PDB file of C-alpha atoms in Angstrom:
ATOM      1  CA  UNK A   1      52.034 -50.169  10.564  1.00 58.00           C
ATOM      2  CA  UNK A   2      51.495 -53.640   9.112  1.00 70.00           C
ATOM      3  CA  UNK A   3      48.312 -55.513   9.986  1.00 68.00           C
ATOM      4  CA  UNK A   4      47.678 -59.190   9.371  1.00 69.00           C
ATOM      5  CA  UNK A   5      44.677 -61.441   9.730  1.00 63.00           C
ATOM      6  CA  UNK A   6      46.839 -64.531   9.365  1.00 52.00           C
ATOM      7  CA  UNK A   7      49.221 -64.329  12.327  1.00 44.00           C
ATOM      8  CA  UNK A   8      47.586 -67.236  14.148  1.00 45.00           C
ATOM      9  CA  UNK A   9      49.734 -69.206  16.610  1.00 39.00           C
ATOM     10  CA  UNK A  10      51.697 -72.159  15.163  1.00 42.00           C
ATOM     11  CA  UNK A  11      49.430 -74.687  16.792  1.00 39.00           C
ATOM     12  CA  UNK A  12      46.618 -73.544  14.536  1.00 42.00           C
ATOM     13  CA  UNK A  13      46.097 -76.509  12.208  1.00 39.00           C
ATOM     14  CA  UNK A  14      45.066 -74.337   9.283  1.00 41.00           C
ATOM     15  CA  UNK A  15      48.313 -72.386   9.367  1.00 51.00           C
ATOM     16  CA  UNK A  16      50.452 -75.477   9.995  1.00 56.00           C
ATOM     17  CA  UNK A  17      49.004 -77.270   6.976  1.00 66.00           C
ATOM     18  CA  UNK A  18      49.330 -74.401   4.515  1.00 76.00           C
ATOM     19  CA  UNK A  19      51.797 -74.980   1.651  1.00 87.00           C
ATOM     20  CA  UNK A  20      55.191 -73.331   2.105  1.00 93.00           C
ATOM     21  CA  UNK A  21      55.377 -69.890   0.518  1.00 97.00           C
ATOM     22  CA  UNK A  22      57.945 -69.936  -2.295  1.00 97.00           C
ATOM     23  CA  UNK A  23      57.053 -66.856  -4.343  1.00 98.00           C
ATOM     24  CA  UNK A  24      55.986 -63.238  -3.916  1.00 98.00           C
ATOM     25  CA  UNK A  25      54.487 -61.429  -6.898  1.00 98.00           C
ATOM     26  CA  UNK A  26      54.585 -57.653  -6.673  1.00 98.00           C
ATOM     27  CA  UNK A  27      52.506 -55.186  -8.565  1.00 98.00           C
ATOM     28  CA  UNK A  28      54.598 -52.095  -9.382  1.00 98.00           C
ATOM     29  CA  UNK A  29      52.590 -48.864  -9.735  1.00 97.00           C
ATOM     30  CA  UNK A  30      51.282 -47.527  -6.392  1.00 97.00           C
ATOM     31  CA  UNK A  31      52.651 -50.675  -4.743  1.00 98.00           C
ATOM     32  CA  UNK A  32      56.440 -50.365  -4.884  1.00 98.00           C
ATOM     33  CA  UNK A  33      56.234 -46.574  -4.645  1.00 98.00           C
ATOM     34  CA  UNK A  34      53.689 -44.539  -2.733  1.00 96.00           C
ATOM     35  CA  UNK A  35      50.372 -43.656  -4.366  1.00 94.00           C
ATOM     36  CA  UNK A  36      50.710 -40.122  -2.983  1.00 93.00           C
ATOM     37  CA  UNK A  37      53.704 -39.162  -5.141  1.00 95.00           C
ATOM     38  CA  UNK A  38      51.465 -37.759  -7.876  1.00 94.00           C
ATOM     39  CA  UNK A  39      53.163 -39.966 -10.479  1.00 96.00           C
ATOM     40  CA  UNK A  40      50.109 -42.151 -11.107  1.00 95.00           C
ATOM     41  CA  UNK A  41      47.842 -39.140 -11.509  1.00 94.00           C
ATOM     42  CA  UNK A  42      50.314 -37.824 -14.095  1.00 96.00           C
ATOM     43  CA  UNK A  43      50.491 -41.126 -15.973  1.00 97.00           C
ATOM     44  CA  UNK A  44      46.740 -41.628 -16.051  1.00 95.00           C
ATOM     45  CA  UNK A  45      45.974 -38.066 -17.181  1.00 96.00           C
ATOM     46  CA  UNK A  46      48.539 -36.146 -19.246  1.00 97.00           C
ATOM     47  CA  UNK A  47      50.631 -39.285 -19.781  1.00 98.00           C
ATOM     48  CA  UNK A  48      47.740 -41.169 -21.333  1.00 98.00           C
ATOM     49  CA  UNK A  49      45.972 -38.301 -23.053  1.00 98.00           C
ATOM     50  CA  UNK A  50      49.171 -36.779 -24.435  1.00 98.00           C
ATOM     51  CA  UNK A  51      49.877 -40.103 -26.136  1.00 98.00           C
ATOM     52  CA  UNK A  52      46.312 -40.348 -27.412  1.00 98.00           C
ATOM     53  CA  UNK A  53      46.369 -36.879 -28.957  1.00 98.00           C
ATOM     54  CA  UNK A  54      49.865 -37.196 -30.434  1.00 97.00           C
ATOM     55  CA  UNK A  55      49.785 -40.802 -31.614  1.00 96.00           C
ATOM     56  CA  UNK A  56      46.089 -41.732 -31.931  1.00 97.00           C
ATOM     57  CA  UNK A  57      44.849 -38.419 -33.376  1.00 96.00           C
ATOM     58  CA  UNK A  58      42.303 -37.467 -30.703  1.00 98.00           C
ATOM     59  CA  UNK A  59      41.102 -33.920 -31.267  1.00 96.00           C
ATOM     60  CA  UNK A  60      41.519 -32.786 -27.677  1.00 97.00           C
ATOM     61  CA  UNK A  61      42.877 -33.784 -24.274  1.00 97.00           C
ATOM     62  CA  UNK A  62      39.301 -33.699 -22.975  1.00 97.00           C
ATOM     63  CA  UNK A  63      38.004 -36.194 -25.555  1.00 98.00           C
ATOM     64  CA  UNK A  64      40.954 -38.462 -24.889  1.00 98.00           C
ATOM     65  CA  UNK A  65      40.441 -38.387 -21.113  1.00 97.00           C
ATOM     66  CA  UNK A  66      36.770 -39.296 -21.407  1.00 97.00           C
ATOM     67  CA  UNK A  67      37.487 -42.380 -23.502  1.00 97.00           C
ATOM     68  CA  UNK A  68      40.516 -43.389 -21.444  1.00 96.00           C
ATOM     69  CA  UNK A  69      38.527 -43.244 -18.197  1.00 95.00           C
ATOM     70  CA  UNK A  70      35.594 -45.168 -19.682  1.00 96.00           C
ATOM     71  CA  UNK A  71      37.745 -48.073 -20.833  1.00 95.00           C
ATOM     72  CA  UNK A  72      40.244 -48.018 -17.969  1.00 94.00           C
ATOM     73  CA  UNK A  73      37.385 -48.574 -15.532  1.00 91.00           C
ATOM     74  CA  UNK A  74      36.625 -51.810 -17.387  1.00 91.00           C
ATOM     75  CA  UNK A  75      40.167 -53.097 -17.894  1.00 90.00           C
ATOM     76  CA  UNK A  76      42.491 -51.431 -15.333  1.00 89.00           C
ATOM     77  CA  UNK A  77      45.262 -51.156 -17.911  1.00 95.00           C
ATOM     78  CA  UNK A  78      45.732 -48.320 -20.383  1.00 97.00           C
ATOM     79  CA  UNK A  79      47.275 -50.681 -22.950  1.00 97.00           C
ATOM     80  CA  UNK A  80      44.390 -53.141 -22.682  1.00 97.00           C
ATOM     81  CA  UNK A  81      41.867 -50.278 -22.586  1.00 97.00           C
ATOM     82  CA  UNK A  82      43.099 -48.744 -25.839  1.00 98.00           C
ATOM     83  CA  UNK A  83      43.299 -52.158 -27.485  1.00 97.00           C
ATOM     84  CA  UNK A  84      39.647 -52.754 -26.590  1.00 97.00           C
ATOM     85  CA  UNK A  85      38.612 -49.241 -27.614  1.00 98.00           C
ATOM     86  CA  UNK A  86      40.071 -49.755 -31.088  1.00 98.00           C
ATOM     87  CA  UNK A  87      38.314 -53.120 -31.398  1.00 97.00           C
ATOM     88  CA  UNK A  88      35.067 -51.322 -30.563  1.00 98.00           C
ATOM     89  CA  UNK A  89      35.709 -48.698 -33.220  1.00 97.00           C
ATOM     90  CA  UNK A  90      36.133 -45.874 -30.702  1.00 97.00           C
ATOM     91  CA  UNK A  91      39.466 -44.471 -31.892  1.00 97.00           C
ATOM     92  CA  UNK A  92      39.472 -41.506 -34.299  1.00 96.00           C
ATOM     93  CA  UNK A  93      39.969 -42.173 -38.019  1.00 95.00           C
ATOM     94  CA  UNK A  94      43.360 -41.515 -39.543  1.00 94.00           C
ATOM     95  CA  UNK A  95      43.763 -37.923 -40.733  1.00 93.00           C
ATOM     96  CA  UNK A  96      43.576 -37.291 -44.462  1.00 92.00           C
ATOM     97  CA  UNK A  97      46.766 -38.411 -46.122  1.00 91.00           C
ATOM     98  CA  UNK A  98      47.961 -40.444 -43.139  1.00 91.00           C
ATOM     99  CA  UNK A  99      48.514 -44.191 -43.205  1.00 92.00           C
ATOM    100  CA  UNK A 100      49.461 -46.929 -40.782  1.00 93.00           C
ATOM    101  CA  UNK A 101      53.147 -47.826 -40.436  1.00 89.00           C
ATOM    102  CA  UNK A 102      54.264 -50.653 -42.756  1.00 93.00           C
ATOM    103  CA  UNK A 103      53.117 -54.052 -41.557  1.00 93.00           C
ATOM    104  CA  UNK A 104      50.571 -52.638 -39.101  1.00 93.00           C
ATOM    105  CA  UNK A 105      46.850 -53.355 -39.303  1.00 94.00           C
ATOM    106  CA  UNK A 106      45.916 -51.470 -36.117  1.00 96.00           C
ATOM    107  CA  UNK A 107      46.468 -47.858 -35.141  1.00 97.00           C
ATOM    108  CA  UNK A 108      47.172 -48.565 -31.479  1.00 97.00           C
ATOM    109  CA  UNK A 109      50.257 -50.551 -30.621  1.00 97.00           C
ATOM    110  CA  UNK A 110      51.201 -51.184 -26.979  1.00 97.00           C
ATOM    111  CA  UNK A 111      54.853 -50.779 -27.916  1.00 97.00           C
ATOM    112  CA  UNK A 112      54.194 -47.168 -28.931  1.00 98.00           C
ATOM    113  CA  UNK A 113      52.628 -46.442 -25.531  1.00 98.00           C
ATOM    114  CA  UNK A 114      55.571 -48.171 -23.869  1.00 98.00           C
ATOM    115  CA  UNK A 115      58.082 -45.929 -25.633  1.00 98.00           C
ATOM    116  CA  UNK A 116      56.020 -42.800 -25.012  1.00 98.00           C
ATOM    117  CA  UNK A 117      55.724 -43.387 -21.268  1.00 98.00           C
ATOM    118  CA  UNK A 118      59.321 -44.522 -20.834  1.00 98.00           C
ATOM    119  CA  UNK A 119      60.574 -41.350 -22.539  1.00 97.00           C
ATOM    120  CA  UNK A 120      58.021 -38.669 -21.631  1.00 98.00           C
ATOM    121  CA  UNK A 121      56.748 -39.147 -18.071  1.00 98.00           C
ATOM    122  CA  UNK A 122      58.311 -37.179 -15.227  1.00 98.00           C
ATOM    123  CA  UNK A 123      59.980 -39.969 -13.277  1.00 98.00           C
ATOM    124  CA  UNK A 124      61.476 -37.493 -10.808  1.00 98.00           C
ATOM    125  CA  UNK A 125      58.040 -37.458  -9.152  1.00 98.00           C
ATOM    126  CA  UNK A 126      58.807 -40.940  -7.825  1.00 98.00           C
ATOM    127  CA  UNK A 127      61.303 -39.377  -5.434  1.00 97.00           C
ATOM    128  CA  UNK A 128      64.149 -41.784  -6.157  1.00 98.00           C
ATOM    129  CA  UNK A 129      65.090 -44.928  -4.217  1.00 98.00           C
ATOM    130  CA  UNK A 130      63.679 -45.502  -0.732  1.00 97.00           C
ATOM    131  CA  UNK A 131      66.483 -46.933   1.459  1.00 98.00           C
ATOM    132  CA  UNK A 132      64.006 -48.655   3.783  1.00 97.00           C
ATOM    133  CA  UNK A 133      62.275 -50.350   0.859  1.00 98.00           C
ATOM    134  CA  UNK A 134      65.587 -51.486  -0.616  1.00 98.00           C
ATOM    135  CA  UNK A 135      66.618 -52.879   2.770  1.00 98.00           C
ATOM    136  CA  UNK A 136      63.330 -54.798   2.953  1.00 98.00           C
ATOM    137  CA  UNK A 137      63.967 -56.318  -0.477  1.00 98.00           C
ATOM    138  CA  UNK A 138      67.501 -57.317   0.510  1.00 97.00           C
ATOM    139  CA  UNK A 139      66.018 -59.109   3.536  1.00 96.00           C
ATOM    140  CA  UNK A 140      63.409 -60.885   1.423  1.00 97.00           C
ATOM    141  CA  UNK A 141      66.017 -61.923  -1.142  1.00 96.00           C
ATOM    142  CA  UNK A 142      68.692 -63.108   1.285  1.00 96.00           C
ATOM    143  CA  UNK A 143      66.807 -64.700   4.194  1.00 96.00           C
ATOM    144  CA  UNK A 144      68.020 -68.329   4.061  1.00 95.00           C
ATOM    145  CA  UNK A 145      64.918 -69.600   5.836  1.00 94.00           C
ATOM    146  CA  UNK A 146      62.476 -67.975   3.430  1.00 96.00           C
ATOM    147  CA  UNK A 147      64.169 -68.748   0.067  1.00 95.00           C
ATOM    148  CA  UNK A 148      61.690 -66.598  -1.824  1.00 97.00           C
ATOM    149  CA  UNK A 149      61.417 -65.944  -5.535  1.00 97.00           C
ATOM    150  CA  UNK A 150      60.567 -62.281  -6.110  1.00 98.00           C
ATOM    151  CA  UNK A 151      58.520 -61.509  -9.222  1.00 98.00           C
ATOM    152  CA  UNK A 152      57.103 -58.242 -10.611  1.00 98.00           C
ATOM    153  CA  UNK A 153      53.824 -58.263 -12.560  1.00 98.00           C
ATOM    154  CA  UNK A 154      52.417 -54.964 -13.805  1.00 98.00           C
ATOM    155  CA  UNK A 155      49.551 -53.835 -15.994  1.00 97.00           C
ATOM    156  CA  UNK A 156      51.941 -51.267 -17.447  1.00 97.00           C
ATOM    157  CA  UNK A 157      54.045 -51.935 -20.576  1.00 98.00           C
ATOM    158  CA  UNK A 158      57.513 -53.449 -20.190  1.00 98.00           C
ATOM    159  CA  UNK A 159      60.004 -50.641 -20.947  1.00 98.00           C
ATOM    160  CA  UNK A 160      57.991 -48.281 -18.795  1.00 98.00           C
ATOM    161  CA  UNK A 161      57.877 -50.757 -15.891  1.00 98.00           C
ATOM    162  CA  UNK A 162      61.621 -51.370 -16.178  1.00 98.00           C
ATOM    163  CA  UNK A 163      62.205 -47.601 -16.035  1.00 98.00           C
ATOM    164  CA  UNK A 164      60.073 -47.281 -12.898  1.00 98.00           C
ATOM    165  CA  UNK A 165      61.951 -50.105 -11.162  1.00 98.00           C
ATOM    166  CA  UNK A 166      65.274 -48.534 -12.113  1.00 98.00           C
ATOM    167  CA  UNK A 167      64.220 -45.100 -10.846  1.00 98.00           C
ATOM    168  CA  UNK A 168      63.182 -46.481  -7.435  1.00 98.00           C
ATOM    169  CA  UNK A 169      66.259 -48.675  -7.115  1.00 98.00           C
ATOM    170  CA  UNK A 170      64.540 -52.071  -7.234  1.00 98.00           C
ATOM    171  CA  UNK A 171      65.462 -53.226 -10.742  1.00 98.00           C
ATOM    172  CA  UNK A 172      68.208 -55.558  -9.531  1.00 98.00           C
ATOM    173  CA  UNK A 173      65.645 -57.651  -7.655  1.00 98.00           C
ATOM    174  CA  UNK A 174      63.657 -58.389 -10.816  1.00 98.00           C
ATOM    175  CA  UNK A 175      65.774 -59.840 -13.648  1.00 97.00           C
ATOM    176  CA  UNK A 176      64.075 -60.049 -17.065  1.00 97.00           C
ATOM    177  CA  UNK A 177      62.804 -63.583 -16.533  1.00 97.00           C
ATOM    178  CA  UNK A 178      61.025 -62.479 -13.345  1.00 98.00           C
ATOM    179  CA  UNK A 179      59.526 -59.269 -14.720  1.00 98.00           C
ATOM    180  CA  UNK A 180      56.116 -59.444 -16.394  1.00 98.00           C
ATOM    181  CA  UNK A 181      54.282 -56.533 -17.975  1.00 98.00           C
ATOM    182  CA  UNK A 182      50.926 -56.224 -19.691  1.00 97.00           C
ATOM    183  CA  UNK A 183      52.778 -56.452 -23.011  1.00 96.00           C
ATOM    184  CA  UNK A 184      53.831 -59.985 -21.998  1.00 97.00           C
ATOM    185  CA  UNK A 185      50.284 -61.215 -21.352  1.00 97.00           C
ATOM    186  CA  UNK A 186      48.069 -59.312 -23.822  1.00 96.00           C
ATOM    187  CA  UNK A 187      45.277 -59.770 -24.831  1.00 94.00           C
ATOM    188  CA  UNK A 188      44.919 -60.480 -21.106  1.00 96.00           C
ATOM    189  CA  UNK A 189      45.783 -58.279 -18.145  1.00 96.00           C
ATOM    190  CA  UNK A 190      45.185 -58.296 -14.420  1.00 97.00           C
ATOM    191  CA  UNK A 191      42.665 -59.148 -12.997  1.00 96.00           C
ATOM    192  CA  UNK A 192      42.035 -61.758 -15.744  1.00 97.00           C
ATOM    193  CA  UNK A 193      42.643 -65.263 -14.443  1.00 98.00           C
ATOM    194  CA  UNK A 194      44.485 -66.095 -17.658  1.00 98.00           C
ATOM    195  CA  UNK A 195      47.072 -63.386 -16.994  1.00 98.00           C
ATOM    196  CA  UNK A 196      47.878 -64.793 -13.551  1.00 98.00           C
ATOM    197  CA  UNK A 197      47.965 -68.324 -14.965  1.00 98.00           C
ATOM    198  CA  UNK A 198      50.490 -67.254 -17.614  1.00 98.00           C
ATOM    199  CA  UNK A 199      52.803 -65.713 -15.026  1.00 98.00           C
ATOM    200  CA  UNK A 200      52.543 -68.623 -12.581  1.00 98.00           C
ATOM    201  CA  UNK A 201      53.277 -71.101 -15.360  1.00 98.00           C
ATOM    202  CA  UNK A 202      56.275 -69.073 -16.557  1.00 98.00           C
ATOM    203  CA  UNK A 203      57.872 -68.973 -13.104  1.00 98.00           C
ATOM    204  CA  UNK A 204      56.888 -72.536 -12.157  1.00 98.00           C
ATOM    205  CA  UNK A 205      54.885 -71.531  -9.091  1.00 98.00           C
ATOM    206  CA  UNK A 206      51.541 -72.646  -7.689  1.00 97.00           C
ATOM    207  CA  UNK A 207      48.983 -70.091  -6.527  1.00 98.00           C
ATOM    208  CA  UNK A 208      48.735 -71.599  -3.038  1.00 97.00           C
ATOM    209  CA  UNK A 209      52.506 -71.127  -2.594  1.00 98.00           C
ATOM    210  CA  UNK A 210      52.374 -67.488  -3.662  1.00 98.00           C
ATOM    211  CA  UNK A 211      51.785 -64.117  -2.028  1.00 98.00           C
ATOM    212  CA  UNK A 212      50.363 -61.291  -4.169  1.00 98.00           C
ATOM    213  CA  UNK A 213      51.262 -57.722  -3.150  1.00 98.00           C
ATOM    214  CA  UNK A 214      48.887 -55.173  -4.698  1.00 98.00           C
ATOM    215  CA  UNK A 215      47.188 -51.819  -4.358  1.00 96.00           C
ATOM    216  CA  UNK A 216      44.239 -52.783  -6.596  1.00 95.00           C
ATOM    217  CA  UNK A 217      41.193 -54.403  -5.017  1.00 95.00           C
ATOM    218  CA  UNK A 218      40.228 -56.015  -8.336  1.00 95.00           C
ATOM    219  CA  UNK A 219      43.606 -57.701  -8.511  1.00 97.00           C
ATOM    220  CA  UNK A 220      43.633 -58.637  -4.826  1.00 98.00           C
ATOM    221  CA  UNK A 221      40.269 -60.351  -5.167  1.00 97.00           C
ATOM    222  CA  UNK A 222      41.374 -62.188  -8.307  1.00 98.00           C
ATOM    223  CA  UNK A 223      44.579 -63.385  -6.645  1.00 98.00           C
ATOM    224  CA  UNK A 224      42.699 -64.531  -3.554  1.00 98.00           C
ATOM    225  CA  UNK A 225      40.203 -66.440  -5.703  1.00 98.00           C
ATOM    226  CA  UNK A 226      43.123 -68.337  -7.239  1.00 98.00           C
ATOM    227  CA  UNK A 227      44.356 -69.369  -3.796  1.00 98.00           C
ATOM    228  CA  UNK A 228      47.111 -66.826  -3.198  1.00 98.00           C
ATOM    229  CA  UNK A 229      47.677 -65.009   0.054  1.00 98.00           C
ATOM    230  CA  UNK A 230      47.357 -61.252  -0.335  1.00 98.00           C
ATOM    231  CA  UNK A 231      48.982 -58.117   1.005  1.00 98.00           C
ATOM    232  CA  UNK A 232      47.251 -54.827   0.217  1.00 98.00           C
ATOM    233  CA  UNK A 233      49.321 -51.627  -0.019  1.00 97.00           C
ATOM    234  CA  UNK A 234      46.998 -48.754   0.886  1.00 96.00           C
ATOM    235  CA  UNK A 235      49.361 -45.756   0.727  1.00 95.00           C
ATOM    236  CA  UNK A 236      51.258 -43.714   3.280  1.00 93.00           C
ATOM    237  CA  UNK A 237      48.963 -42.267   5.940  1.00 89.00           C
ATOM    238  CA  UNK A 238      45.925 -44.214   4.673  1.00 83.00           C
ATOM    239  CA  UNK A 239      45.690 -47.156   7.073  1.00 81.00           C
ATOM    240  CA  UNK A 240      42.576 -47.205   9.216  1.00 68.00           C
ATOM    241  CA  UNK A 241      43.013 -45.429  12.536  1.00 50.00           C
ATOM    242  CA  UNK A 242      41.023 -43.447  15.036  1.00 41.00           C
ATOM    243  CA  UNK A 243      40.261 -39.851  14.132  1.00 40.00           C
ATOM    244  CA  UNK A 244      42.311 -38.664  17.107  1.00 41.00           C
ATOM    245  CA  UNK A 245      45.416 -40.159  15.485  1.00 48.00           C
ATOM    246  CA  UNK A 246      45.028 -38.266  12.237  1.00 50.00           C
ATOM    247  CA  UNK A 247      47.308 -35.304  11.598  1.00 51.00           C
ATOM    248  CA  UNK A 248      47.354 -32.439   9.115  1.00 54.00           C
ATOM    249  CA  UNK A 249      50.135 -34.235   7.243  1.00 51.00           C
ATOM    250  CA  UNK A 250      47.983 -37.379   7.011  1.00 51.00           C
ATOM    251  CA  UNK A 251      45.233 -35.264   5.439  1.00 54.00           C
ATOM    252  CA  UNK A 252      47.626 -33.867   2.832  1.00 54.00           C
ATOM    253  CA  UNK A 253      48.954 -37.327   2.011  1.00 52.00           C
ATOM    254  CA  UNK A 254      45.435 -38.661   1.708  1.00 59.00           C
ATOM    255  CA  UNK A 255      44.518 -35.833  -0.679  1.00 60.00           C
ATOM    256  CA  UNK A 256      47.448 -36.726  -2.970  1.00 55.00           C
ATOM    257  CA  UNK A 257      46.506 -40.391  -2.849  1.00 54.00           C
ATOM    258  CA  UNK A 258      42.850 -39.613  -3.483  1.00 59.00           C
ATOM    259  CA  UNK A 259      43.803 -37.612  -6.572  1.00 54.00           C
ATOM    260  CA  UNK A 260      45.589 -40.690  -7.887  1.00 51.00           C
ATOM    261  CA  UNK A 261      42.739 -43.037  -6.986  1.00 56.00           C
ATOM    262  CA  UNK A 262      40.338 -40.753  -8.861  1.00 55.00           C
ATOM    263  CA  UNK A 263      42.075 -41.860 -12.061  1.00 55.00           C
ATOM    264  CA  UNK A 264      41.361 -45.518 -11.171  1.00 58.00           C
ATOM    265  CA  UNK A 265      37.629 -45.321 -10.577  1.00 59.00           C
ATOM    266  CA  UNK A 266      36.070 -48.023  -8.415  1.00 67.00           C
ATOM    267  CA  UNK A 267      39.366 -49.588  -7.324  1.00 82.00           C
ATOM    268  CA  UNK A 268      40.444 -47.750  -4.172  1.00 86.00           C
ATOM    269  CA  UNK A 269      42.139 -49.925  -1.507  1.00 91.00           C
ATOM    270  CA  UNK A 270      39.828 -51.416   1.145  1.00 94.00           C
ATOM    271  CA  UNK A 271      41.709 -53.198   3.908  1.00 95.00           C
ATOM    272  CA  UNK A 272      38.421 -54.487   5.378  1.00 95.00           C
ATOM    273  CA  UNK A 273      37.686 -56.578   2.267  1.00 97.00           C
ATOM    274  CA  UNK A 274      37.707 -60.324   3.061  1.00 97.00           C
ATOM    275  CA  UNK A 275      40.127 -60.924   0.176  1.00 98.00           C
ATOM    276  CA  UNK A 276      42.805 -58.957   2.059  1.00 98.00           C
ATOM    277  CA  UNK A 277      45.004 -61.099   4.312  1.00 98.00           C
ATOM    278  CA  UNK A 278      47.237 -58.241   5.437  1.00 98.00           C
ATOM    279  CA  UNK A 279      47.513 -54.501   4.838  1.00 97.00           C
ATOM    280  CA  UNK A 280      50.482 -52.160   4.881  1.00 97.00           C
ATOM    281  CA  UNK A 281      50.875 -48.495   4.039  1.00 97.00           C
ATOM    282  CA  UNK A 282      54.080 -48.799   1.993  1.00 97.00           C
ATOM    283  CA  UNK A 283      56.200 -51.586   0.534  1.00 97.00           C
ATOM    284  CA  UNK A 284      58.940 -51.211   3.155  1.00 97.00           C
ATOM    285  CA  UNK A 285      56.499 -52.645   5.728  1.00 98.00           C
ATOM    286  CA  UNK A 286      56.008 -55.938   3.874  1.00 97.00           C
ATOM    287  CA  UNK A 287      58.855 -57.529   5.800  1.00 96.00           C
ATOM    288  CA  UNK A 288      56.872 -57.194   9.035  1.00 96.00           C
ATOM    289  CA  UNK A 289      54.044 -59.247   7.559  1.00 97.00           C
ATOM    290  CA  UNK A 290      56.451 -61.903   6.286  1.00 97.00           C
ATOM    291  CA  UNK A 291      58.005 -62.241   9.739  1.00 96.00           C
ATOM    292  CA  UNK A 292      54.529 -62.950  11.168  1.00 95.00           C
ATOM    293  CA  UNK A 293      53.663 -65.410   8.426  1.00 96.00           C
ATOM    294  CA  UNK A 294      56.989 -67.105   7.717  1.00 95.00           C
ATOM    295  CA  UNK A 295      58.841 -66.750  11.002  1.00 89.00           C
TER     296      UNK A 295
END
């Protein structure tokens, strides 16, 4: 199901002269697990608003969702969104008699969100490890001709991201020094150029030697602008096809994915975008693209 725009024959001078790919950076949410699981919709609704009501003193789930959606559309990271909302004076005042924890000058702390998500989200919705995906990662890690460095870079906070990777069986591929979360790059986050620059510098990689694997169009475009090659993960059953090929199951999968995308307004995958070099439905198909590109 993989599709590539960069599978030109070897005699193509452009392909022959490209720098050798040394690094693949993977987004995590909706990239290393399928967008149709319902997990993202949970995280971006009750996961975010539950935290905002319990820890940030919003009066209602509805008020919290409105503000979360407004700022998430701008920043594509709940941690960055709430940081910006507090800077703009949009968080509720402390209740009478309440005070900030010792040493804190701000109500919102990304570490609090990290703990809340890591301990309160329903990770069973992820469905556990995908054997095909794990096999693909073993191939990427062990192919002696590719010699790739695998890196994870998420707009989620670190403990939460580590929990996701553990639940889907991919944590062993991303040791701490090759795992980057929004809490490692704040006040920046994807798609900020500075966030990518920080990660590339930390791992000693150049953009033109790197592949970015993402579900977010904002992040794909930013990575492409830096000189990376890009692989877009669109979600199971969501690759473009003729209407005659669509099934009832495809429609159900698309509905689940659409529910998740509704919580990420304006950032649905578009495999026709010129910033997309290749598109796959799920992460287990990435190996097919690498075989075309890397041999």
